[in-house]
Structures are given as C-alpha cells and as structure tokens.
C-alpha cells in the first residue's frame, strides 16, 4: 500500500514544474509536487517571457498579477542592444522596443519578470486551487508498470521515506534530470560549449544608462563577452559572462573555474566601462554551463519530460523557460482529459511527437543566436539559419511533416496544428480576444451561417459528454467580430467552422457547411479524444 495516491506526481518545483501544477490545479486534477529545494527561486534567472507564455497565464486568470509583478521589477518594453561596454560604444539594436511589431498578435505583451517575482505567484495560486506542494522533499526512486508509477520520496529535514502511487509522473527536474537519467534517455545536440558565470552585484549605473531603457545589454568587449540586466532602480543587476578574451585575441570559455570575488568585480567594471575605483559590491556568483540539446524522447510510458529535463538551450533569445511552459501547456490539458475520462490514454502519446520537434528547433535557434550574437568562434557546421522571433514564439506548427515547422503569426493560415490567431472581439459589450473563448474544453468557432454546427456541438456535449463548447463569430450577435477578419484569418467561409483545442491550437476545420454536421463533428471529436 502506498502512503499517497494521486493521479499525477510532478518532480521539480521551479518555473515549469509550478506552471504544470497550476495548469493541472486549474483543471481540477489532484496531484503532488515534490521539490528538493526549500522554496522557490532565490536567484533572478529567466526574465523574458513571450506572448505565448503570457497567453497561458491569461488562460488561468493570472495575467494581471504577472503584469503587476513585472512592473515592480523592471521598466518594461525596453531595448535589446549590443554594446562594447555600457558606458561605451553602441554596436547594434536587436529591438528598439521589446514589443515592436508584435503588438497586434496577441492580447498580451512580452515582458520581463524574474523567477523570484514569478514563481511565488504560480505556487500560491496553484495551492489556492488545491495543489499539494512538498518542498525540501526529494524523489529518491521510481518504477513504472502498466497501471502507474510508484515513487519513493524523502523529506530533507526529517521523517521517513514515503511511497507515492500515481498514474503519471511529470519530470520537471532540470537540465541534469535524475528522472531522465534513470530512464536512460540521451540528450542530443551541441553539448556544453561554455563554462559561464552569472554575477549578481550592486552598483549605481544610472549615469551610464542615462535616459536609455535597456532591457537586455549584450557586451562584446575586447576583454569579455556577456550580457547585463539591471534592476528597475538601476542600482543592481547581474552580468552573465560567457567568455573572456586574452590580449592575443584567444577566447577562454571556462570562466567559472576558480573564479574569485575580485575577478567578478573586475568583470563587472570592464563590462560597464568603469574605472578600477568604481564601487561594485558582489552579492552572489552562479556557475552554469551554456549548452544546446534536446532529449531523444520526451515520453517513456507513463513518464513525461518537460522544461530543461527535455531540452536545454543558451539564454540568447530567452527561449528556455518559455519553451518549458509551452511543454506544460501542451501536456496539462491532455492529462486532465484522460484523468476525467473524457479522452482515451492515446491522447497522451501525442505529447512527444508534438513537442519534441519544437524543442529541437528552438534549442538550435538559441544556439544560432549564441554564435551570431556572442561567440562566432564556435563551430558553424549545420548552423540553422536564424528564424523570425515572433514565428518561433507564436507560429509553431504541430504535426508538420509535410509543411514548414513554423508560420508567420502576422499572416496566420488557420491550418490545423497552428495556434488559433488572436483577433479583437466584443462579447456583451466587453472587448475580448478569440483566445479568451478557449478555456478547459474544445471550442467550436463558426462563421455567421454556422448555427447548424453550434447546434451539433450542443447536442454532442449533452448526449455524449464531449468537452465541447461553441461560439458564433459574426458582425452581429453575442460575439462580434469587430474588424471582420475572422473568416479570413481562420480560413473558413460563413458556413464553415474551426475546432480549437484547450491549448489554443487548431485541431480541425472545414470551410463550408456539412450535410450531417452532428455526424461529422462526432467523428472529429472521437478522433481528437482517442475514444
């Protein structure tokens, strides 16, 4: 007999593990999360969050809280720039403003918030919704069988080992994932190519910043390569150092080895462009490896890898945490529907083929940016061409064997496997997004002549228990298409319809009416839910 029985056990309680917990809790799935550390993040770490991530938080009612917390930490919507030093020559602007060109693609914005600011929000909301979190608790061992997973957990401070019986195990236990290693899953890719340090410091840099709003500052100095982020008051920040450069131009990527506090202060002064007497106080130094790669499998039976356990990438582009949150968003609704009995277990087998190609592509894109922005001495064989940031963030295509893996979200197609395009709508006099119509269920969106489709959806939900809702979008009615763009953006006619999954991915569409809308929709839903 197990000490605890839960549908899902999550190993790892950092950014991605907490997001997985929140999404499961929001869907009413009982679960336990174990995390070996005593609490949430104590170092800022991931700070840039993309619109797709913010759409996930919006979907569980967290957007306003995250926006407010972000405003307390950083001046938002700043530039991403490369400089020789903060006080020295500007080399290149990657963004003049972080949301340039993407403002109309989403009801959310890209923003900067640290894991220190974000993780407690996720933890507290998940607990409010019933999540069982056990920090300072290790996952010691696990074994899976045909019916579930038996895990052994152990409190770090006191208490005996306990067993947890779960139907599924989600490994959100980081880049060195013990769960992944126990399963014998290899990580393929570029490996570790730099031994880096992140230096957390206090220094008054207001005079060097001037009136510039700089969100990320890449430093390409003759003596070092790295990047800055500064606090909202410009009196502290961190410098990530990727490599140092010798007088002869040789690069040393083993920065973290035997580094001293004095060396760290010197690196900060060099990157700032400050003299040796400039006051710098070192708070902390974190050593880490810059790496790029993805796991050979994201699923092994009843065990799923998410976040850094599934893929690792350098910080160039800010894709790491965002990709992990997209993993969680893909997996959580599937676990919820299988748990409730709405879907068959085969639905979970779609996680790996959907997320693994995206994890590999994004890891390679982060590596490309590292080579082009930071260290062009790295091998360029098989270097992927840099792709558009917005397409990586919002244009990912699932099940794309016969089509490009990304599409431009500025020109959406409405194809199955793509994200449902954001369009401004009005419902009961309130401005909303098409994405706000999608929550826990599948949603059928129809044109102005789609009443037969909506009737079929209501009938199937009532008689067959399909998790399905329907909305008509037209020039008049309960949901108003304010810009008359719905049919074109979703690739349907006035009598057509499109089916959207709970993770806002288009599952199926038809441009025109059907002779038997109920029968057609029943067949589609049965296939989508693996019944």
Coordinates of C-alpha atoms in Angstrom, one line a residue:
X1 CA 0.0 0.0 0.0
X2 CA 1.3 3.4 -0.9
X3 CA 1.4 6.3 1.6
X4 CA -0.2 8.6 -1.0
X5 CA -2.2 8.0 -4.2
X6 CA -2.6 10.8 -6.7
X7 CA -3.3 10.9 -10.4
X8 CA -0.1 12.9 -11.2
X9 CA 3.2 13.4 -9.4
X10 CA 5.4 16.3 -10.5
X11 CA 9.2 16.1 -9.8
X12 CA 10.6 19.6 -9.7
X13 CA 9.1 22.8 -8.3
X14 CA 10.8 25.6 -10.3
X15 CA 9.2 27.6 -13.1
X16 CA 8.0 24.7 -15.4
X17 CA 7.0 22.4 -12.6
X18 CA 5.0 25.1 -10.9
X19 CA 3.3 26.0 -14.2
X20 CA 2.4 22.4 -14.7
X21 CA 1.0 22.3 -11.2
X22 CA -1.0 25.5 -11.8
X23 CA -2.5 24.2 -15.1
X24 CA -3.5 20.9 -13.5
X25 CA -5.0 22.5 -10.5
X26 CA -7.0 24.9 -12.7
X27 CA -8.5 21.9 -14.4
X28 CA -9.3 20.1 -11.1
X29 CA -6.6 17.4 -11.4
X30 CA -5.4 16.3 -7.9
X31 CA -1.6 16.0 -7.9
X32 CA 1.5 16.3 -5.7
X33 CA 4.7 18.3 -6.5
X34 CA 8.0 17.5 -4.8
X35 CA 11.0 19.8 -5.0
X36 CA 14.3 19.2 -3.3
X37 CA 14.9 22.9 -2.6
X38 CA 13.2 24.6 0.4
X39 CA 11.4 27.2 -1.6
X40 CA 11.1 29.0 -4.9
X41 CA 13.9 30.7 -6.8
X42 CA 16.5 32.7 -4.8
X43 CA 18.3 34.0 -8.0
X44 CA 16.5 36.0 -10.7
X45 CA 17.4 33.7 -13.7
X46 CA 14.8 33.6 -16.5
X47 CA 13.4 37.1 -17.0
X48 CA 11.9 37.4 -20.5
X49 CA 8.5 35.9 -21.1
X50 CA 6.9 35.8 -24.6
X51 CA 3.4 36.4 -25.6
X52 CA 2.6 32.7 -25.9
X53 CA 3.6 32.2 -22.3
X54 CA 1.5 35.2 -21.2
X55 CA -1.4 33.7 -23.1
X56 CA -1.0 30.6 -20.9
X57 CA -1.1 32.7 -17.7
X58 CA -4.1 34.7 -19.1
X59 CA -6.0 31.5 -19.6
X60 CA -5.9 30.7 -15.9
X61 CA -6.6 34.3 -14.8
X62 CA -3.0 35.2 -13.9
X63 CA -2.2 37.9 -16.5
X64 CA -2.9 40.9 -14.4
X65 CA -1.0 39.6 -11.4
X66 CA 2.0 38.7 -13.5
X67 CA 1.9 42.1 -15.3
X68 CA 1.8 43.9 -12.0
X69 CA 4.7 42.0 -10.5
X70 CA 6.7 42.6 -13.7
X71 CA 6.1 46.3 -13.4
X72 CA 7.5 46.2 -9.9
X73 CA 10.8 44.6 -11.1
X74 CA 11.6 46.3 -14.4
X75 CA 10.8 49.2 -16.7
X76 CA 9.0 47.2 -19.4
X77 CA 9.3 47.3 -23.2
X78 CA 13.0 48.3 -23.3
X79 CA 15.6 47.8 -26.0
X80 CA 17.8 44.7 -26.6
X81 CA 21.1 46.0 -27.6
X82 CA 24.8 45.1 -28.1
X83 CA 27.5 47.4 -26.8
X84 CA 31.2 47.4 -26.3
X85 CA 30.5 48.4 -22.7
X86 CA 27.5 50.1 -21.1
X87 CA 29.3 53.5 -21.0
X88 CA 30.9 52.9 -24.3
X89 CA 30.1 52.4 -28.0
X90 CA 26.6 51.0 -29.0
X91 CA 27.1 48.3 -31.6
X92 CA 23.7 47.1 -32.6
X93 CA 20.0 47.2 -31.6
X94 CA 18.2 43.9 -31.9
X95 CA 15.0 45.6 -30.6
X96 CA 14.4 49.2 -30.1
X97 CA 11.4 48.2 -28.1
X98 CA 10.8 44.6 -26.9
X99 CA 7.2 44.5 -28.4
X100 CA 8.0 46.2 -31.7
X101 CA 6.0 44.6 -34.4
X102 CA 4.1 42.1 -32.3
X103 CA 1.5 44.4 -30.5
X104 CA -1.4 43.1 -32.6
X105 CA -0.5 39.4 -32.5
X106 CA -1.8 38.7 -29.0
X107 CA -4.0 40.2 -26.2
X108 CA -0.8 40.0 -24.1
X109 CA 2.7 41.6 -24.3
X110 CA 6.2 40.3 -24.0
X111 CA 7.5 41.3 -20.6
X112 CA 10.4 40.9 -18.2
X113 CA 10.0 39.4 -14.7
X114 CA 12.4 37.3 -12.8
X115 CA 11.7 33.8 -11.4
X116 CA 12.0 35.4 -7.9
X117 CA 9.0 37.6 -8.8
X118 CA 7.0 35.0 -10.8
X119 CA 7.4 31.6 -9.1
X120 CA 5.7 32.6 -5.8
X121 CA 2.6 33.8 -7.8
X122 CA 2.4 30.4 -9.6
X123 CA 2.9 28.5 -6.3
X124 CA 0.4 30.4 -4.3
X125 CA -2.3 30.2 -7.0
X126 CA -1.8 26.5 -7.5
X127 CA -2.1 25.9 -3.8
X128 CA -5.3 28.0 -3.6
X129 CA -6.7 25.7 -6.3
X130 CA -5.8 22.6 -4.2
X131 CA -2.3 21.6 -5.3
X132 CA -0.2 19.6 -2.8
X133 CA 3.4 21.0 -2.9
X134 CA 6.2 19.5 -0.9
X135 CA 9.3 21.5 -0.9
X136 CA 12.5 20.2 0.7
X137 CA 11.5 16.8 -0.5
X138 CA 13.5 14.5 -2.8
X139 CA 12.3 12.0 -5.3
X140 CA 14.5 9.1 -4.4
X141 CA 13.4 6.4 -6.8
X142 CA 10.5 5.5 -9.1
X143 CA 9.3 2.4 -11.0
X144 CA 6.5 2.3 -13.6
X145 CA 4.3 -0.5 -14.6
X146 CA 1.3 -1.0 -16.9
X147 CA -1.1 0.8 -14.5
X148 CA 1.0 3.6 -12.9
X149 CA 4.2 4.8 -11.3
X150 CA 5.4 4.0 -7.8
X151 CA 7.8 6.6 -6.4
X152 CA 9.7 6.9 -3.2
X153 CA 10.1 10.4 -1.7
X154 CA 12.1 11.6 1.3
X155 CA 11.9 14.9 3.3
X156 CA 15.3 16.5 3.5
X157 CA 14.9 17.6 7.1
X158 CA 13.2 14.8 9.0
X159 CA 10.7 12.0 8.5
X160 CA 10.8 8.6 6.9
X161 CA 10.7 7.8 3.2
X162 CA 7.2 7.6 1.8
X163 CA 5.7 5.9 -1.3
X164 CA 3.5 7.8 -3.8
X165 CA 1.4 5.9 -6.3
X166 CA 0.4 7.9 -9.3
X167 CA -0.9 7.2 -12.7
X168 CA 1.7 9.5 -14.3
X169 CA 5.0 11.2 -13.4
X170 CA 6.0 14.5 -14.9
X171 CA 9.7 15.2 -14.7
X172 CA 10.4 19.0 -14.4
X173 CA 13.6 18.3 -12.5
X174 CA 16.0 20.4 -14.6
X175 CA 18.8 20.1 -17.1
X176 CA 20.5 17.3 -15.1
X177 CA 17.2 15.5 -14.6
X178 CA 17.7 12.4 -12.4
X179 CA 14.4 11.1 -13.9
X180 CA 15.6 11.4 -17.4
X181 CA 18.9 9.7 -16.5
X182 CA 17.1 6.9 -14.7
X183 CA 15.1 6.2 -17.9
X184 CA 18.3 6.1 -19.9
X185 CA 17.2 8.9 -22.3
X186 CA 20.1 10.6 -24.1
X187 CA 20.3 14.3 -24.8
X188 CA 21.3 15.0 -28.4
X189 CA 22.7 18.3 -29.7
X190 CA 25.6 20.6 -29.2
X191 CA 26.5 19.7 -25.7
X192 CA 28.1 22.2 -23.2
X193 CA 30.2 24.8 -25.1
X194 CA 30.9 27.3 -22.3
X195 CA 31.5 27.3 -18.5
X196 CA 29.8 30.5 -17.6
X197 CA 29.1 32.6 -14.5
X198 CA 26.3 34.9 -13.6
X199 CA 27.5 37.7 -11.3
X200 CA 24.8 39.4 -9.1
X201 CA 26.1 42.8 -8.0
X202 CA 25.2 46.2 -6.6
X203 CA 26.4 49.3 -8.3
X204 CA 24.8 52.6 -9.3
X205 CA 24.7 52.6 -13.1
X206 CA 22.2 55.4 -13.6
X207 CA 24.8 57.7 -15.0
X208 CA 25.9 55.1 -17.6
X209 CA 22.3 54.2 -18.6
X210 CA 21.3 57.8 -19.0
X211 CA 17.8 58.1 -20.4
X212 CA 18.0 54.7 -22.3
X213 CA 15.5 52.0 -21.4
X214 CA 17.6 48.9 -21.9
X215 CA 16.1 45.5 -21.1
X216 CA 19.0 43.3 -22.2
X217 CA 22.5 44.6 -22.9
X218 CA 24.9 42.2 -24.8
X219 CA 28.5 43.1 -24.1
X220 CA 31.0 42.5 -26.8
X221 CA 34.1 43.9 -25.2
X222 CA 37.7 43.3 -26.3
X223 CA 38.2 41.5 -22.9
X224 CA 34.9 39.6 -22.3
X225 CA 31.6 38.5 -23.8
X226 CA 28.4 38.5 -21.8
X227 CA 25.1 40.3 -21.1
X228 CA 23.6 42.6 -18.5
X229 CA 20.2 43.0 -16.9
X230 CA 19.6 45.9 -14.5
X231 CA 17.0 46.4 -11.7
X232 CA 14.3 49.0 -12.0
X233 CA 16.2 51.4 -9.9
X234 CA 19.5 50.8 -11.8
X235 CA 21.3 50.2 -8.5
X236 CA 21.9 46.5 -9.0
X237 CA 21.7 43.8 -11.6
X238 CA 23.5 40.8 -13.0
X239 CA 26.2 40.2 -15.6
X240 CA 26.3 36.8 -17.3
X241 CA 29.9 36.2 -18.6
X242 CA 30.2 33.7 -21.4
X243 CA 33.9 34.0 -22.2
X244 CA 37.0 36.1 -21.6
X245 CA 39.4 37.3 -24.3
X246 CA 43.2 37.4 -24.0
X247 CA 45.5 40.1 -25.3
X248 CA 46.3 37.9 -28.3
X249 CA 42.5 37.5 -29.1
X250 CA 42.2 34.0 -27.8
X251 CA 38.9 33.1 -26.1
X252 CA 38.6 31.3 -22.8
X253 CA 35.1 29.8 -22.3
X254 CA 36.0 28.3 -18.9
X255 CA 35.1 31.4 -17.0
X256 CA 33.6 29.6 -14.0
X257 CA 36.7 27.7 -13.0
X258 CA 38.3 29.0 -9.8
X259 CA 36.8 32.5 -10.2
X260 CA 37.3 34.9 -7.3
X261 CA 35.2 37.8 -6.0
X262 CA 37.8 40.3 -7.1
X263 CA 37.8 38.9 -10.6
X264 CA 34.0 39.1 -10.7
X265 CA 34.1 42.8 -9.6
X266 CA 36.7 43.4 -12.3
X267 CA 34.4 41.8 -15.0
X268 CA 31.5 44.0 -13.9
X269 CA 33.7 47.1 -14.1
X270 CA 35.0 46.1 -17.5
X271 CA 31.6 45.4 -18.9
X272 CA 30.3 48.7 -17.5
X273 CA 33.2 50.6 -19.0
X274 CA 34.0 51.9 -15.5
X275 CA 37.4 52.6 -13.8
X276 CA 39.1 50.4 -11.2
X277 CA 37.8 52.6 -8.3
X278 CA 34.1 52.4 -9.4
X279 CA 32.1 50.9 -6.4
X280 CA 30.9 47.4 -7.1
X281 CA 29.6 45.0 -4.5
X282 CA 29.3 41.3 -5.4
X283 CA 26.2 39.6 -3.9
X284 CA 26.5 36.1 -5.4
X285 CA 28.0 34.2 -8.2
X286 CA 26.3 31.3 -10.0
X287 CA 28.3 28.9 -12.2
X288 CA 26.5 27.2 -15.1
X289 CA 27.1 25.6 -18.5
X290 CA 25.9 27.0 -21.8
X291 CA 24.5 24.1 -23.7
X292 CA 22.1 23.2 -26.5
X293 CA 20.3 19.9 -27.0
X294 CA 17.1 18.0 -26.6
X295 CA 16.1 14.6 -25.2
X296 CA 15.8 11.7 -27.6
X297 CA 12.4 11.0 -26.1
X298 CA 10.0 13.3 -24.2
X299 CA 7.9 10.4 -23.0
X300 CA 8.7 7.0 -21.6
X301 CA 5.5 5.1 -20.9
X302 CA 3.8 7.0 -18.1
X303 CA 6.7 9.4 -17.5
X304 CA 6.9 12.8 -19.3
X305 CA 9.8 15.2 -19.6
X306 CA 9.1 18.9 -19.5
X307 CA 11.3 22.1 -19.5
X308 CA 15.0 21.7 -19.0
X309 CA 14.6 18.0 -18.4
X310 CA 13.5 17.8 -22.1
X311 CA 15.7 20.4 -23.7
X312 CA 18.5 22.8 -22.8
X313 CA 19.5 26.0 -24.6
X314 CA 21.6 29.1 -24.0
X315 CA 19.8 32.2 -22.9
X316 CA 20.2 34.0 -26.2
X317 CA 16.6 34.7 -27.3
X318 CA 15.1 33.9 -23.9
X319 CA 13.5 30.7 -25.2
X320 CA 14.3 28.3 -22.4
X321 CA 11.7 29.0 -19.8
X322 CA 9.1 29.9 -22.5
X323 CA 9.6 26.5 -24.3
X324 CA 9.2 24.7 -21.0
X325 CA 5.9 26.5 -20.2
X326 CA 4.7 25.6 -23.7
X327 CA 5.5 21.9 -22.8
X328 CA 3.4 22.2 -19.7
X329 CA 0.5 23.8 -21.6
X330 CA 0.5 21.0 -24.1
X331 CA 0.7 18.2 -21.5
X332 CA -1.6 19.5 -18.8
X333 CA -4.9 19.6 -20.7
X334 CA -4.2 16.1 -22.0
X335 CA -3.6 14.7 -18.6
X336 CA -6.7 16.4 -17.4
X337 CA -8.9 14.9 -20.1
X338 CA -7.5 11.4 -19.6
X339 CA -7.9 11.7 -15.9
X340 CA -11.6 12.8 -16.2
X341 CA -12.3 10.0 -18.7
X342 CA -13.2 12.5 -21.4
X343 CA -10.3 11.2 -23.5
X344 CA -8.5 7.9 -24.1
X345 CA -4.9 7.3 -23.0
X346 CA -3.8 7.5 -26.6
X347 CA -4.1 11.3 -26.3
X348 CA -1.0 11.4 -24.2
X349 CA 1.0 9.7 -26.9
X350 CA 0.7 12.9 -28.9
X351 CA 2.9 14.9 -26.4
X352 CA 6.2 13.6 -27.7
X353 CA 5.6 14.0 -31.5
X354 CA 4.2 17.5 -30.9
X355 CA 6.7 18.9 -28.5
X356 CA 10.0 17.2 -29.4
X357 CA 10.5 18.7 -32.9
X358 CA 9.7 22.2 -31.4
X359 CA 12.2 21.6 -28.5
X360 CA 14.9 20.7 -31.0
X361 CA 14.2 23.6 -33.3
X362 CA 14.1 26.1 -30.5
X363 CA 17.3 24.8 -29.0
X364 CA 19.0 25.1 -32.3
X365 CA 17.7 28.7 -32.8
X366 CA 19.0 29.7 -29.4
X367 CA 22.4 28.2 -30.4
X368 CA 22.4 30.1 -33.7
X369 CA 21.8 33.3 -31.8
X370 CA 24.6 32.5 -29.4
X371 CA 27.0 32.0 -32.2
X372 CA 25.9 35.2 -34.1
X373 CA 25.5 37.4 -31.1
X374 CA 28.1 36.2 -28.6
X375 CA 30.8 33.8 -29.9
X376 CA 31.4 33.5 -33.6
X377 CA 34.4 31.2 -32.9
X378 CA 32.1 28.3 -32.2
X379 CA 31.5 25.6 -34.8
X380 CA 29.1 26.7 -37.5
X381 CA 28.7 23.4 -39.2
X382 CA 25.0 22.6 -39.7
X383 CA 24.2 26.0 -38.1
X384 CA 20.5 26.7 -38.6
X385 CA 19.6 30.0 -40.3
X386 CA 18.1 32.4 -37.8
X387 CA 14.3 32.4 -37.9
X388 CA 11.9 35.2 -37.0
X389 CA 11.4 35.5 -33.3
X390 CA 7.7 36.0 -33.4
X391 CA 7.3 32.9 -35.6
X392 CA 9.3 30.8 -33.0
X393 CA 7.1 32.3 -30.2
X394 CA 3.7 32.1 -31.8
X395 CA 4.0 30.3 -35.1
X396 CA 4.9 26.8 -34.1
X397 CA 3.2 24.1 -36.1
X398 CA 2.4 20.6 -34.7
X399 CA 2.4 17.5 -36.8
X400 CA 4.1 19.3 -39.6
X401 CA 5.8 16.5 -41.6
X402 CA 4.6 17.9 -44.9
X403 CA 4.7 21.6 -44.2
X404 CA 7.1 24.2 -42.6
X405 CA 7.6 23.8 -38.8
X406 CA 6.7 27.5 -38.3
X407 CA 4.3 30.0 -39.8
X408 CA 4.4 33.8 -39.6
X409 CA 1.8 34.8 -37.0
X410 CA 1.4 38.1 -38.8
X411 CA -0.2 36.2 -41.6
X412 CA -2.0 33.3 -40.0
X413 CA -3.4 30.5 -42.1
X414 CA -5.8 28.8 -39.6
X415 CA -4.3 25.5 -40.6
X416 CA -4.8 22.5 -38.1
X417 CA -1.7 22.3 -35.9
X418 CA -1.2 26.1 -35.7
X419 CA -2.1 28.5 -32.9
X420 CA -5.5 30.0 -33.1
X421 CA -5.0 33.6 -34.3
X422 CA -5.8 36.4 -31.9
X423 CA -8.5 38.7 -33.2
X424 CA -10.2 41.5 -31.2
X425 CA -13.8 40.6 -30.4
X426 CA -16.6 42.1 -28.4
X427 CA -18.9 40.0 -26.1
X428 CA -21.7 41.6 -24.1
X429 CA -20.1 45.0 -24.7
X430 CA -16.7 43.9 -23.4
X431 CA -13.6 43.7 -25.5
X432 CA -12.0 40.2 -25.6
X433 CA -9.8 38.1 -27.8
X434 CA -10.7 35.0 -29.8
X435 CA -8.3 33.2 -27.4
X436 CA -10.5 34.2 -24.4
X437 CA -13.2 31.9 -25.8
X438 CA -10.9 28.9 -25.2
X439 CA -10.5 27.6 -21.6
X440 CA -10.8 24.0 -20.4
X441 CA -12.8 22.5 -23.3
X442 CA -12.6 22.1 -27.0
X443 CA -14.2 25.1 -28.6
X444 CA -16.0 25.2 -32.0
X445 CA -15.9 28.6 -33.6
X446 CA -18.3 29.2 -36.5
X447 CA -19.0 31.9 -39.1
X448 CA -22.2 33.9 -39.4
X449 CA -24.0 31.0 -41.0
X450 CA -22.8 28.3 -38.7
X451 CA -25.9 27.7 -36.5
X452 CA -26.1 24.0 -37.6
X453 CA -22.6 23.4 -36.3
X454 CA -23.3 25.1 -33.0
X455 CA -26.5 23.0 -32.6
X456 CA -24.5 19.9 -33.3
X457 CA -21.9 20.8 -30.7
X458 CA -24.5 21.4 -28.0
X459 CA -26.2 18.1 -28.8
X460 CA -23.0 16.1 -28.7
X461 CA -21.9 17.8 -25.4
X462 CA -25.2 16.9 -23.8
X463 CA -25.7 13.4 -25.2
X464 CA -22.1 12.1 -25.5
X465 CA -20.3 14.1 -22.8
X466 CA -17.8 15.6 -25.2
X467 CA -15.9 18.5 -23.6
X468 CA -17.1 20.9 -26.2
X469 CA -18.5 24.5 -26.4
X470 CA -19.4 26.5 -29.4
X471 CA -19.5 30.2 -30.3
X472 CA -20.6 32.0 -33.4
X473 CA -18.5 35.0 -34.5
X474 CA -20.1 37.5 -36.8
X475 CA -20.8 41.2 -37.4
X476 CA -23.8 41.0 -35.0
X477 CA -24.7 38.6 -32.2
X478 CA -23.3 37.6 -28.8
X479 CA -19.7 37.6 -30.1
X480 CA -18.9 40.4 -32.5
X481 CA -16.0 40.3 -35.0
X482 CA -15.0 44.0 -34.6
X483 CA -12.7 44.1 -37.7
X484 CA -14.4 41.5 -39.9
X485 CA -11.3 39.3 -40.0
X486 CA -12.5 36.0 -38.5
X487 CA -13.3 34.0 -41.6
X488 CA -10.2 35.0 -43.5
X489 CA -7.8 34.5 -40.5
X490 CA -9.2 31.1 -39.8
X491 CA -9.6 30.0 -43.5
X492 CA -13.3 29.3 -43.5
X493 CA -16.5 30.6 -45.1
X494 CA -19.6 31.9 -43.5
X495 CA -21.0 28.4 -43.1
X496 CA -17.7 26.8 -42.0
X497 CA -16.2 26.1 -38.6
X498 CA -12.9 25.5 -36.8
X499 CA -12.3 23.4 -33.8
X500 CA -9.8 24.7 -31.2
X501 CA -8.1 22.6 -28.5
X502 CA -7.8 23.7 -24.9
X503 CA -4.2 24.8 -25.5
X504 CA -5.4 27.2 -28.3
X505 CA -4.1 25.0 -31.1
X506 CA -6.4 24.5 -34.1
X507 CA -7.4 20.8 -34.2
X508 CA -9.7 20.7 -37.3
X509 CA -11.6 23.0 -39.7
X510 CA -13.9 22.9 -42.6
X511 CA -14.5 25.8 -44.9
X512 CA -18.1 25.0 -45.7
X513 CA -21.3 23.6 -44.2
X514 CA -21.8 19.8 -43.9
X515 CA -24.7 17.6 -44.9
X516 CA -24.5 15.9 -41.5
X517 CA -22.9 18.4 -39.1
X518 CA -23.6 16.2 -36.0
X519 CA -22.1 13.1 -37.5
X520 CA -19.1 14.9 -38.9
X521 CA -18.4 16.6 -35.6
X522 CA -18.9 13.4 -33.6
X523 CA -16.3 11.7 -35.8
X524 CA -13.8 14.5 -35.4
X525 CA -14.2 14.7 -31.6
X526 CA -13.9 10.9 -31.3
X527 CA -10.7 11.0 -33.2
X528 CA -9.3 14.0 -31.3
X529 CA -10.1 12.4 -27.9
X530 CA -8.8 8.9 -28.8
X531 CA -12.1 7.4 -27.7

